[in-house]
Amino acid sequence: MEQNYSNENHDRQRRWERLEYQTGMALLLEDGRRFEGVTLDVSLTGVLLKTENPPEGLIIGDLGELHIIPTDENLRFPCKVVRITDTKVGLNFHDKQSSFGMFVTHDMMLDLLTSINKAFSASLDLESTIETSVTHIKDYLQSEAASLFLWDEENKTIVCGACAGPVDITGITLEPNEGVVGWVIQQGIPHIVHDVMGDSYFSRKVDEKTGFRTESILCAPLRIKDKIIGALEVINKRGSGLYAGHDRIVLTALASATAMAIHNARQADAQAERDAAIKANKAKSEFLSSMSHELRTPLNAIIGYSQMLAGNQKSNMSQSERGALGNIVKGGEHLLSLVNEVLDLARIESDQLELEITEVSPAEAIEGAMIMANNMAEKNQVTIHEDPSLKSMPKVWADEKRLSQIVLNLLSNAVKYNHDNGNVTIASALTSDGMLRLSVTDNGPGISKEKQERLFQPFSRLGMEKSANEGTGIGLTISKKLVEMMDGRIGFESQAEKGTIFWFDLPVVL
């Protein structure tokens, strides 16, 4: 039978402030008797010890010392028996020394930190692990609620990533400087609020949305070196006490451990994504290598034999047969061009395409592109004009072969999508920041505003898919990526029924 009963309200209050804590301890009385057991829960001023055997002969008021098992001569806590049941002994530290509270706080915090780190390292579900950790932190700091907020860099907001308590606020967002959480993230320092009614940083936004009543707050930043990634907050200290300095120290330590665990988990996720990307790129590269051989070899054979047959004047082919053969050659060349461009685009996107950046004379690169462009222009009844500015261009840093490819892409588009008897002009100029700008201007139908945003997207021909003009919808995409790989920039201006100008800038050799 229990020999001592506390006031019911006082007993509830005392249990409310206790923490579950289990460790081996031994009660050594002044007369030499010893009772060993395991703690069930503790407070800063007392402990409930479950003994291995009934504490026979023990009475209320007995004095002794509580020892940690295994025995540590430096950890002795003078105490008095205040409560006895069949197998449980309630002890109060008669001098109310803080050393026991410090020991328990330190020991429990280490245990909690270890469990948090293990949980993060073992779990593949970051969100559920954060939620579990927040629950443990709430209980450890004897709080009614706890929440973890993370800074959303993309949207410039603060988002609740996990919470524990009577209401669920997961997903709720705050402005960068809103509430105690916002202030802590902005300042990078912890903050204690004993009464929210007197705190200028407190915001009632969450309380008004949930019906929860916040009274006191302790908040600490989630810090990774000099970067704040969020904040950890506990609300409403249970029992009669208030959040104090040691609570701030504990929460700061827990916030640091949690921040590092989140950072490591994110790094692991990022590494997994990088590994998957590398694996995918390798598979893509192997596929492209195979496809290059499997498609190019028969295509080149088809084109070669078709051209040979078409050029044989001694054959007995009719005019219609020669026309069909010409279509085979034309179709084969178009398909080979498509294969080449798809392979180029795939190599660029998988970082497999290497450029040879050297000092290049733009005039020489343009000359090679002009030969092919003029042949196309003649067939399309379009005239290409070379502006006099092309005669005095400085050298640029570029890959000569790819520079010629970019110029040809822009010229061929200007020719293909122009009016009959249209005009195309290629010119050069120096920009205000000292780069060489090459521009291709046409007086064609122009590009409507609703289509302009899709101009550099691959396989987008902007409604020209069924036109007589051949095209892959990849040339502009490749041109943009090549220009950027050469530390340049590309752009355009267009007006419906007035024409289009495409331009790209490259670094000048000083």
Coordinates of C-alpha atoms in Angstrom, one line a residue:
M1 CA 0.0 0.0 0.0
E2 CA 1.1 3.5 -0.7
Q3 CA 2.1 5.3 2.5
N4 CA 1.9 8.9 1.3
Y5 CA -0.6 10.6 -1.0
S6 CA 0.0 14.0 -2.5
N7 CA -2.7 16.6 -3.2
E8 CA -4.3 15.5 -6.5
N9 CA -3.8 18.8 -8.3
H10 CA -0.2 19.1 -7.1
D11 CA 0.4 15.4 -8.1
R12 CA -0.9 16.1 -11.6
Q13 CA 1.2 19.2 -11.9
R14 CA 4.3 17.3 -10.7
R15 CA 3.7 14.5 -13.2
W16 CA 3.1 17.1 -15.9
E17 CA 6.6 18.4 -15.4
R18 CA 8.3 15.0 -15.2
L19 CA 10.3 13.5 -18.1
E20 CA 10.5 9.8 -18.9
Y21 CA 14.0 8.7 -18.2
Q22 CA 15.3 5.2 -17.6
T23 CA 18.7 4.4 -16.2
G24 CA 20.1 2.1 -13.6
M25 CA 20.4 3.8 -10.1
A26 CA 21.0 2.6 -6.6
L27 CA 19.7 4.2 -3.3
L28 CA 22.3 3.9 -0.6
L29 CA 20.9 4.8 2.9
E30 CA 22.9 6.3 5.7
D31 CA 22.7 3.0 7.7
G32 CA 24.3 1.1 4.8
R33 CA 21.2 -0.5 3.3
R34 CA 21.1 -0.5 -0.6
F35 CA 18.2 -0.7 -3.0
E36 CA 18.9 -1.0 -6.7
G37 CA 16.5 -0.3 -9.5
V38 CA 15.6 1.6 -12.6
T39 CA 14.3 5.2 -12.9
L40 CA 10.8 5.6 -14.4
D41 CA 10.7 9.3 -14.7
V42 CA 12.6 12.3 -13.3
S43 CA 12.2 16.0 -12.6
L44 CA 14.8 18.6 -11.6
T45 CA 14.1 18.0 -7.9
G46 CA 13.2 14.3 -7.7
V47 CA 13.1 10.8 -9.2
L48 CA 10.8 7.8 -9.1
L49 CA 12.8 4.6 -8.7
K50 CA 11.4 1.1 -9.4
T51 CA 13.3 -1.3 -7.2
E52 CA 14.2 -4.8 -8.1
N53 CA 12.7 -6.1 -4.8
P54 CA 10.1 -4.6 -2.4
P55 CA 11.8 -1.9 -0.4
E56 CA 11.3 -3.7 3.0
G57 CA 12.1 -1.6 6.1
L58 CA 12.2 1.7 4.1
I59 CA 10.2 4.5 5.6
I60 CA 9.2 8.1 4.6
G61 CA 12.0 10.5 5.6
D62 CA 14.9 8.1 5.3
L63 CA 18.0 9.9 4.1
G64 CA 20.6 8.6 1.7
E65 CA 22.4 9.1 -1.6
L66 CA 21.4 8.2 -5.1
H67 CA 24.1 6.6 -7.2
I68 CA 24.4 6.0 -10.9
I69 CA 24.9 2.3 -11.9
P70 CA 27.7 1.5 -12.7
T71 CA 29.0 3.4 -9.7
D72 CA 30.6 6.7 -10.4
E73 CA 32.1 8.4 -7.2
N74 CA 31.5 11.8 -8.8
L75 CA 27.8 11.3 -9.3
R76 CA 26.2 11.1 -5.8
F77 CA 23.0 12.9 -5.2
P78 CA 21.8 13.4 -1.5
C79 CA 18.1 12.7 -1.3
K80 CA 15.2 11.9 1.0
V81 CA 12.4 9.2 0.7
V82 CA 9.1 11.0 0.2
R83 CA 6.9 8.2 -1.3
I84 CA 6.7 4.4 -1.1
T85 CA 4.7 1.7 -3.0
D86 CA 5.2 -2.0 -3.4
T87 CA 8.1 -1.6 -5.8
K88 CA 8.5 2.1 -6.3
V89 CA 10.3 4.7 -4.2
G90 CA 9.8 8.5 -4.7
L91 CA 12.9 10.5 -3.8
N92 CA 13.5 14.2 -3.5
F93 CA 16.9 15.8 -3.5
H94 CA 16.7 17.5 -0.1
D95 CA 19.1 20.3 -0.9
K96 CA 17.4 20.8 -4.4
Q97 CA 20.8 20.9 -6.0
S98 CA 20.9 21.5 -9.7
S99 CA 23.7 18.9 -10.4
F100 CA 21.2 16.0 -10.8
G101 CA 19.1 18.1 -13.2
M102 CA 22.2 19.0 -15.1
F103 CA 23.2 15.3 -15.3
V104 CA 19.8 14.2 -16.5
T105 CA 19.5 17.0 -19.0
H106 CA 22.9 16.3 -20.5
D107 CA 22.4 12.5 -20.6
M108 CA 18.9 12.7 -22.1
M109 CA 20.0 15.3 -24.6
L110 CA 22.9 13.1 -25.8
D111 CA 20.5 10.2 -26.1
L112 CA 18.0 12.3 -28.0
L113 CA 20.7 13.7 -30.3
T114 CA 22.0 10.1 -31.0
S115 CA 18.5 8.9 -31.7
I116 CA 17.8 11.8 -34.1
N117 CA 21.0 11.3 -36.0
K118 CA 20.4 7.5 -36.3
A119 CA 16.8 8.1 -37.4
F120 CA 17.9 10.5 -40.2
S121 CA 20.8 8.3 -41.3
A122 CA 18.6 5.1 -41.4
S123 CA 15.4 6.6 -42.9
L124 CA 14.7 7.1 -46.6
D125 CA 11.6 9.2 -45.7
L126 CA 12.9 12.6 -44.6
E127 CA 9.5 14.1 -43.9
S128 CA 8.3 11.3 -41.5
T129 CA 11.7 11.3 -39.7
I130 CA 11.5 15.1 -39.2
E131 CA 8.0 14.7 -37.8
T132 CA 9.2 11.9 -35.3
S133 CA 12.1 14.1 -34.2
V134 CA 9.9 17.1 -33.6
T135 CA 7.7 14.9 -31.4
H136 CA 10.6 13.8 -29.3
I137 CA 11.9 17.4 -29.0
K138 CA 8.4 18.5 -27.8
D139 CA 8.3 15.9 -25.1
Y140 CA 11.9 16.4 -24.1
L141 CA 11.4 20.2 -23.5
Q142 CA 8.0 19.5 -21.8
S143 CA 6.1 21.6 -24.3
E144 CA 2.5 21.5 -25.5
A145 CA 3.5 21.8 -29.2
A146 CA 6.5 22.0 -31.4
S147 CA 7.1 22.8 -35.0
L148 CA 9.9 22.9 -37.6
F149 CA 9.9 25.6 -40.2
L150 CA 12.1 25.5 -43.3
W151 CA 13.1 28.4 -45.6
D152 CA 11.8 28.0 -49.1
E153 CA 14.4 29.7 -51.3
E154 CA 12.4 29.4 -54.5
N155 CA 9.2 31.1 -53.2
K156 CA 10.9 33.2 -50.5
T157 CA 8.6 32.0 -47.8
I158 CA 8.8 30.0 -44.5
V159 CA 7.0 26.7 -44.6
C160 CA 6.1 24.4 -41.7
G161 CA 7.7 21.1 -42.5
A162 CA 6.6 19.2 -39.4
C163 CA 4.8 19.7 -36.2
A164 CA 3.6 17.9 -33.0
G165 CA 0.8 18.9 -30.7
P166 CA -3.0 19.3 -30.6
V167 CA -3.3 21.0 -34.1
D168 CA -1.6 20.2 -37.4
I169 CA 0.0 23.2 -39.0
T170 CA 2.1 21.3 -41.5
G171 CA 2.3 23.2 -44.8
I172 CA 1.3 26.6 -43.4
T173 CA 3.4 29.4 -44.8
L174 CA 4.8 32.6 -43.3
E175 CA 6.4 35.7 -44.8
P176 CA 10.2 36.1 -44.4
N177 CA 9.9 38.4 -41.4
E178 CA 6.6 37.1 -40.0
G179 CA 6.2 36.1 -36.4
V180 CA 8.9 34.9 -33.9
V181 CA 10.0 32.2 -36.4
G182 CA 10.5 34.9 -39.1
W183 CA 12.5 37.1 -36.7
V184 CA 14.7 34.1 -35.6
I185 CA 15.4 33.1 -39.2
Q186 CA 16.2 36.7 -40.1
Q187 CA 18.5 37.4 -37.1
G188 CA 19.9 33.9 -36.7
I189 CA 19.6 33.9 -32.9
P190 CA 17.3 32.0 -30.5
H191 CA 14.4 33.9 -28.8
I192 CA 12.4 33.2 -25.6
V193 CA 8.9 34.6 -25.1
H194 CA 7.4 34.2 -21.6
D195 CA 4.2 35.9 -22.6
V196 CA 3.3 36.4 -26.2
M197 CA 1.0 39.3 -25.4
G198 CA 4.0 41.4 -24.6
D199 CA 6.2 40.3 -27.5
S200 CA 6.3 42.6 -30.6
Y201 CA 7.5 39.8 -32.9
F202 CA 4.6 37.4 -32.1
S203 CA 2.0 36.9 -34.9
R204 CA -1.5 35.5 -34.2
K205 CA -1.8 34.2 -37.8
V206 CA -1.5 30.5 -36.8
D207 CA -3.6 30.8 -33.7
E208 CA -6.4 32.5 -35.6
K209 CA -6.3 29.8 -38.3
T210 CA -6.3 26.8 -35.9
G211 CA -7.9 28.0 -32.7
F212 CA -4.8 27.1 -30.7
R213 CA -3.8 29.4 -27.9
T214 CA -0.1 30.3 -27.8
E215 CA 1.2 31.6 -24.4
S216 CA 5.0 31.1 -24.4
I217 CA 7.5 30.3 -27.1
L218 CA 11.1 29.2 -27.4
C219 CA 12.6 29.3 -30.9
A220 CA 16.0 28.5 -32.3
P221 CA 17.5 28.8 -35.8
L222 CA 18.4 25.8 -37.9
R223 CA 21.9 26.7 -38.9
I224 CA 24.4 25.1 -41.3
K225 CA 27.6 27.1 -40.9
D226 CA 26.6 30.6 -41.8
K227 CA 23.4 29.6 -43.5
I228 CA 20.0 29.6 -41.8
I229 CA 17.7 26.9 -43.3
G230 CA 14.8 27.3 -40.9
A231 CA 13.8 27.4 -37.3
L232 CA 12.8 24.9 -34.5
E233 CA 10.0 26.1 -32.2
V234 CA 8.5 24.8 -29.0
I235 CA 5.3 26.3 -27.5
N236 CA 3.7 26.5 -24.1
K237 CA 6.0 25.2 -21.4
R238 CA 4.1 22.6 -19.4
G239 CA 3.6 22.9 -15.7
S240 CA 4.3 26.0 -13.7
G241 CA 7.7 26.9 -15.0
L242 CA 8.8 29.1 -17.9
Y243 CA 11.3 28.5 -20.7
A244 CA 14.7 29.4 -19.2
G245 CA 18.3 29.7 -20.2
H246 CA 19.1 26.0 -20.1
D247 CA 16.1 25.3 -22.3
R248 CA 17.5 27.8 -24.9
I249 CA 20.9 26.0 -24.8
V250 CA 19.2 22.6 -25.2
L251 CA 16.9 23.7 -28.1
T252 CA 19.9 25.4 -29.8
A253 CA 21.9 22.2 -29.6
L254 CA 18.9 20.1 -30.9
A255 CA 18.3 22.6 -33.7
S256 CA 21.9 22.3 -34.8
A257 CA 21.8 18.5 -34.8
T258 CA 18.5 18.6 -36.7
A259 CA 19.8 21.1 -39.2
M260 CA 22.8 19.0 -39.9
A261 CA 20.7 15.9 -40.2
I262 CA 18.4 17.6 -42.7
H263 CA 21.4 19.0 -44.6
N264 CA 23.0 15.5 -44.8
A265 CA 19.8 13.9 -45.9
R266 CA 19.4 16.6 -48.6
Q267 CA 23.0 16.0 -49.7
A268 CA 22.4 12.3 -49.9
D269 CA 19.3 12.9 -52.0
A270 CA 21.2 15.2 -54.3
Q271 CA 24.0 12.7 -54.6
A272 CA 21.5 9.9 -55.4
E273 CA 20.0 12.2 -58.1
R274 CA 23.5 12.9 -59.5
D275 CA 24.4 9.2 -59.5
A276 CA 21.1 8.4 -61.3
A277 CA 21.8 11.2 -63.8
I278 CA 25.3 9.9 -64.5
K279 CA 24.0 6.4 -65.0
A280 CA 21.3 7.7 -67.3
N281 CA 23.8 9.8 -69.3
K282 CA 26.1 6.8 -69.6
A283 CA 23.2 4.7 -70.9
K284 CA 22.2 7.5 -73.3
S285 CA 25.7 7.9 -74.5
E286 CA 25.9 4.1 -75.3
F287 CA 22.6 4.2 -77.0
L288 CA 23.6 7.3 -79.1
S289 CA 26.8 5.6 -80.1
S290 CA 25.0 2.6 -81.2
M291 CA 22.2 4.6 -83.0
S292 CA 24.8 6.7 -84.7
H293 CA 26.3 3.7 -86.4
E294 CA 23.0 1.8 -87.0
L295 CA 21.3 4.8 -88.7
R296 CA 24.1 6.7 -90.3
T297 CA 25.7 3.7 -92.1
P298 CA 22.5 2.6 -94.0
L299 CA 21.4 6.2 -94.6
N300 CA 24.8 7.1 -96.2
A301 CA 24.5 4.0 -98.3
I302 CA 21.0 4.9 -99.5
I303 CA 22.0 8.5 -100.2
G304 CA 25.2 7.4 -102.0
Y305 CA 23.6 4.8 -104.2
S306 CA 20.6 7.1 -105.0
Q307 CA 22.9 9.9 -106.0
M308 CA 24.9 7.5 -108.2
L309 CA 21.8 6.2 -109.9
A310 CA 20.4 9.7 -110.4
G311 CA 23.7 10.8 -112.0
N312 CA 23.8 7.9 -114.4
Q313 CA 22.7 9.5 -117.7
K314 CA 22.9 6.2 -119.5
S315 CA 20.1 4.6 -117.5
N316 CA 16.7 3.9 -119.0
M317 CA 14.8 5.6 -116.1
S318 CA 11.8 7.7 -117.1
Q319 CA 11.5 11.3 -115.9
S320 CA 9.0 10.3 -113.2
E321 CA 11.4 7.6 -112.0
R322 CA 14.2 10.1 -111.8
G323 CA 11.9 12.4 -109.8
A324 CA 11.1 9.6 -107.4
L325 CA 14.8 8.9 -107.0
G326 CA 15.4 12.6 -106.4
N327 CA 12.8 12.5 -103.6
I328 CA 14.7 9.5 -102.1
V329 CA 17.9 11.4 -102.1
K330 CA 16.2 14.5 -100.6
G331 CA 14.4 12.5 -98.0
G332 CA 17.6 10.6 -97.0
E333 CA 19.6 13.8 -96.7
H334 CA 16.8 15.3 -94.5
L335 CA 16.7 12.2 -92.3
L336 CA 20.5 12.2 -92.0
S337 CA 20.4 15.9 -91.0
L338 CA 17.7 15.0 -88.4
V339 CA 19.8 12.2 -87.0
N340 CA 22.9 14.4 -86.8
E341 CA 21.0 17.2 -85.0
V342 CA 19.4 14.8 -82.6
L343 CA 22.7 13.3 -81.8
D344 CA 24.2 16.7 -81.3
L345 CA 21.4 17.8 -79.0
A346 CA 21.7 14.6 -77.0
R347 CA 25.5 15.0 -76.6
I348 CA 25.0 18.6 -75.4
E349 CA 22.4 17.7 -72.8
S350 CA 24.5 14.8 -71.5
D351 CA 27.7 16.9 -71.5
Q352 CA 29.3 14.6 -74.1
L353 CA 29.9 17.3 -76.7
E354 CA 33.3 18.9 -76.5
L355 CA 34.2 22.2 -78.1
E356 CA 37.6 23.4 -79.3
I357 CA 37.6 27.0 -78.3
T358 CA 40.4 29.0 -80.2
E359 CA 40.9 32.4 -81.8
V360 CA 38.6 32.3 -84.8
S361 CA 38.2 34.6 -87.7
P362 CA 34.4 35.0 -88.0
A363 CA 34.7 35.8 -91.7
E364 CA 36.1 32.3 -92.5
A365 CA 33.4 30.6 -90.5
I366 CA 30.7 32.7 -92.3
E367 CA 32.2 32.0 -95.7
G368 CA 31.7 28.2 -95.3
A369 CA 28.1 28.7 -94.2
M370 CA 27.3 31.1 -97.0
I371 CA 28.1 28.5 -99.7
M372 CA 25.4 26.1 -98.5
A373 CA 23.0 28.9 -97.6
N374 CA 23.2 30.5 -101.0
N375 CA 22.4 27.2 -102.7
M376 CA 19.3 26.9 -100.5
A377 CA 18.4 30.6 -101.1
E378 CA 18.6 30.1 -104.9
K379 CA 16.1 27.3 -104.7
N380 CA 13.8 29.3 -102.5
Q381 CA 14.1 32.5 -104.6
V382 CA 15.6 34.4 -101.7
T383 CA 18.6 36.8 -101.9
I384 CA 21.2 36.8 -99.1
H385 CA 23.1 40.1 -98.6
E386 CA 26.4 40.4 -96.9
D387 CA 26.7 43.7 -95.0
P388 CA 30.0 45.6 -95.4
S389 CA 30.5 45.4 -91.7
L390 CA 31.5 41.7 -92.2
K391 CA 34.8 42.9 -93.8
S392 CA 36.3 44.4 -90.6
M393 CA 35.3 41.9 -87.8
P394 CA 37.7 41.2 -84.9
K395 CA 38.6 37.6 -84.0
V396 CA 36.5 35.8 -81.4
W397 CA 36.8 33.0 -79.0
A398 CA 34.8 30.1 -80.5
D399 CA 34.8 26.7 -82.0
E400 CA 35.1 27.4 -85.8
K401 CA 33.1 24.4 -86.9
R402 CA 30.3 25.1 -84.5
L403 CA 30.3 28.8 -85.3
S404 CA 29.8 28.0 -88.9
Q405 CA 27.0 25.6 -87.9
I406 CA 25.2 28.4 -85.9
V407 CA 25.5 30.9 -88.8
L408 CA 24.1 28.2 -91.2
N409 CA 21.2 27.4 -88.9
L410 CA 20.2 31.1 -88.7
L411 CA 20.6 31.7 -92.4
S412 CA 18.7 28.6 -93.4
N413 CA 15.8 29.5 -91.2
A414 CA 15.7 33.0 -92.6
V415 CA 15.6 31.6 -96.1
K416 CA 13.1 28.7 -95.5
Y417 CA 10.6 30.9 -93.7
N418 CA 10.7 33.9 -96.0
H419 CA 8.5 35.2 -98.8
D420 CA 9.3 34.4 -102.4
N421 CA 11.8 37.0 -103.6
G422 CA 12.5 37.8 -100.0
N423 CA 15.7 39.3 -98.6
V424 CA 18.1 38.1 -95.9
T425 CA 21.0 40.2 -94.5
I426 CA 23.9 39.1 -92.4
A427 CA 25.8 41.8 -90.5
S428 CA 28.1 42.4 -87.6
A429 CA 28.6 45.0 -84.9
L430 CA 30.3 45.5 -81.5
T431 CA 28.1 45.6 -78.5
S432 CA 28.4 48.1 -75.7
D433 CA 30.2 45.5 -73.5
G434 CA 32.8 44.7 -76.2
M435 CA 31.4 41.5 -77.7
L436 CA 31.0 40.8 -81.4
R437 CA 27.3 40.5 -82.5
L438 CA 26.4 38.6 -85.7
S439 CA 22.9 39.2 -86.9
V440 CA 20.7 37.6 -89.5
T441 CA 17.7 39.7 -90.6
D442 CA 14.9 38.7 -92.9
N443 CA 11.8 40.4 -94.2
G444 CA 9.6 37.3 -93.9
P445 CA 6.2 36.9 -92.2
G446 CA 7.7 37.2 -88.7
I447 CA 6.8 35.3 -85.6
S448 CA 3.6 36.0 -83.6
K449 CA 4.0 36.8 -79.9
E450 CA 2.2 33.7 -78.7
K451 CA 4.7 31.5 -80.5
Q452 CA 7.9 33.4 -79.5
E453 CA 8.2 31.8 -76.1
R454 CA 8.5 28.3 -77.7
L455 CA 11.1 29.4 -80.3
F456 CA 14.1 27.7 -78.7
Q457 CA 12.3 24.6 -77.5
P458 CA 13.4 21.4 -79.3
F459 CA 11.1 19.9 -82.0
S460 CA 8.9 23.0 -82.0
R461 CA 8.3 24.2 -85.5
L462 CA 5.7 26.7 -84.4
G463 CA 2.9 25.4 -86.7
M464 CA 5.1 24.9 -89.7
E465 CA 5.1 21.1 -89.4
K466 CA 2.9 20.6 -92.4
S467 CA 4.6 23.2 -94.6
A468 CA 6.6 22.4 -97.7
N469 CA 9.7 23.6 -95.9
E470 CA 11.8 20.8 -94.4
G471 CA 13.0 21.3 -90.8
T472 CA 13.7 19.4 -87.6
G473 CA 12.7 22.0 -85.0
I474 CA 16.1 21.4 -83.3
G475 CA 18.5 23.8 -85.1
L476 CA 17.6 26.8 -83.0
T477 CA 17.8 24.8 -79.8
I478 CA 21.3 23.5 -80.7
S479 CA 22.4 27.0 -81.8
K480 CA 21.4 28.5 -78.4
K481 CA 23.2 25.8 -76.4
L482 CA 26.3 26.1 -78.6
V483 CA 26.4 29.9 -78.2
E484 CA 26.1 29.5 -74.4
M485 CA 28.8 26.9 -74.3
M486 CA 31.1 29.4 -76.0
D487 CA 30.3 32.0 -73.3
G488 CA 28.0 33.9 -75.6
R489 CA 24.4 34.9 -75.7
I490 CA 21.6 34.7 -78.3
G491 CA 18.3 36.5 -78.9
F492 CA 15.9 37.7 -81.5
E493 CA 13.3 40.4 -82.3
S494 CA 10.3 39.8 -84.5
Q495 CA 7.2 41.5 -85.7
A496 CA 4.4 39.9 -87.6
E497 CA 4.5 40.6 -91.4
K498 CA 7.6 42.7 -91.0
G499 CA 10.3 40.2 -90.4
T500 CA 12.7 38.8 -87.8
I501 CA 16.3 39.4 -86.7
F502 CA 18.3 36.8 -84.9
W503 CA 21.6 37.7 -83.3
F504 CA 24.2 36.1 -81.1
D505 CA 27.2 37.6 -79.3
L506 CA 30.6 36.0 -78.8
P507 CA 33.7 37.2 -76.8
V508 CA 36.2 39.2 -78.7
V509 CA 39.9 38.3 -78.6
L510 CA 41.6 41.3 -77.0

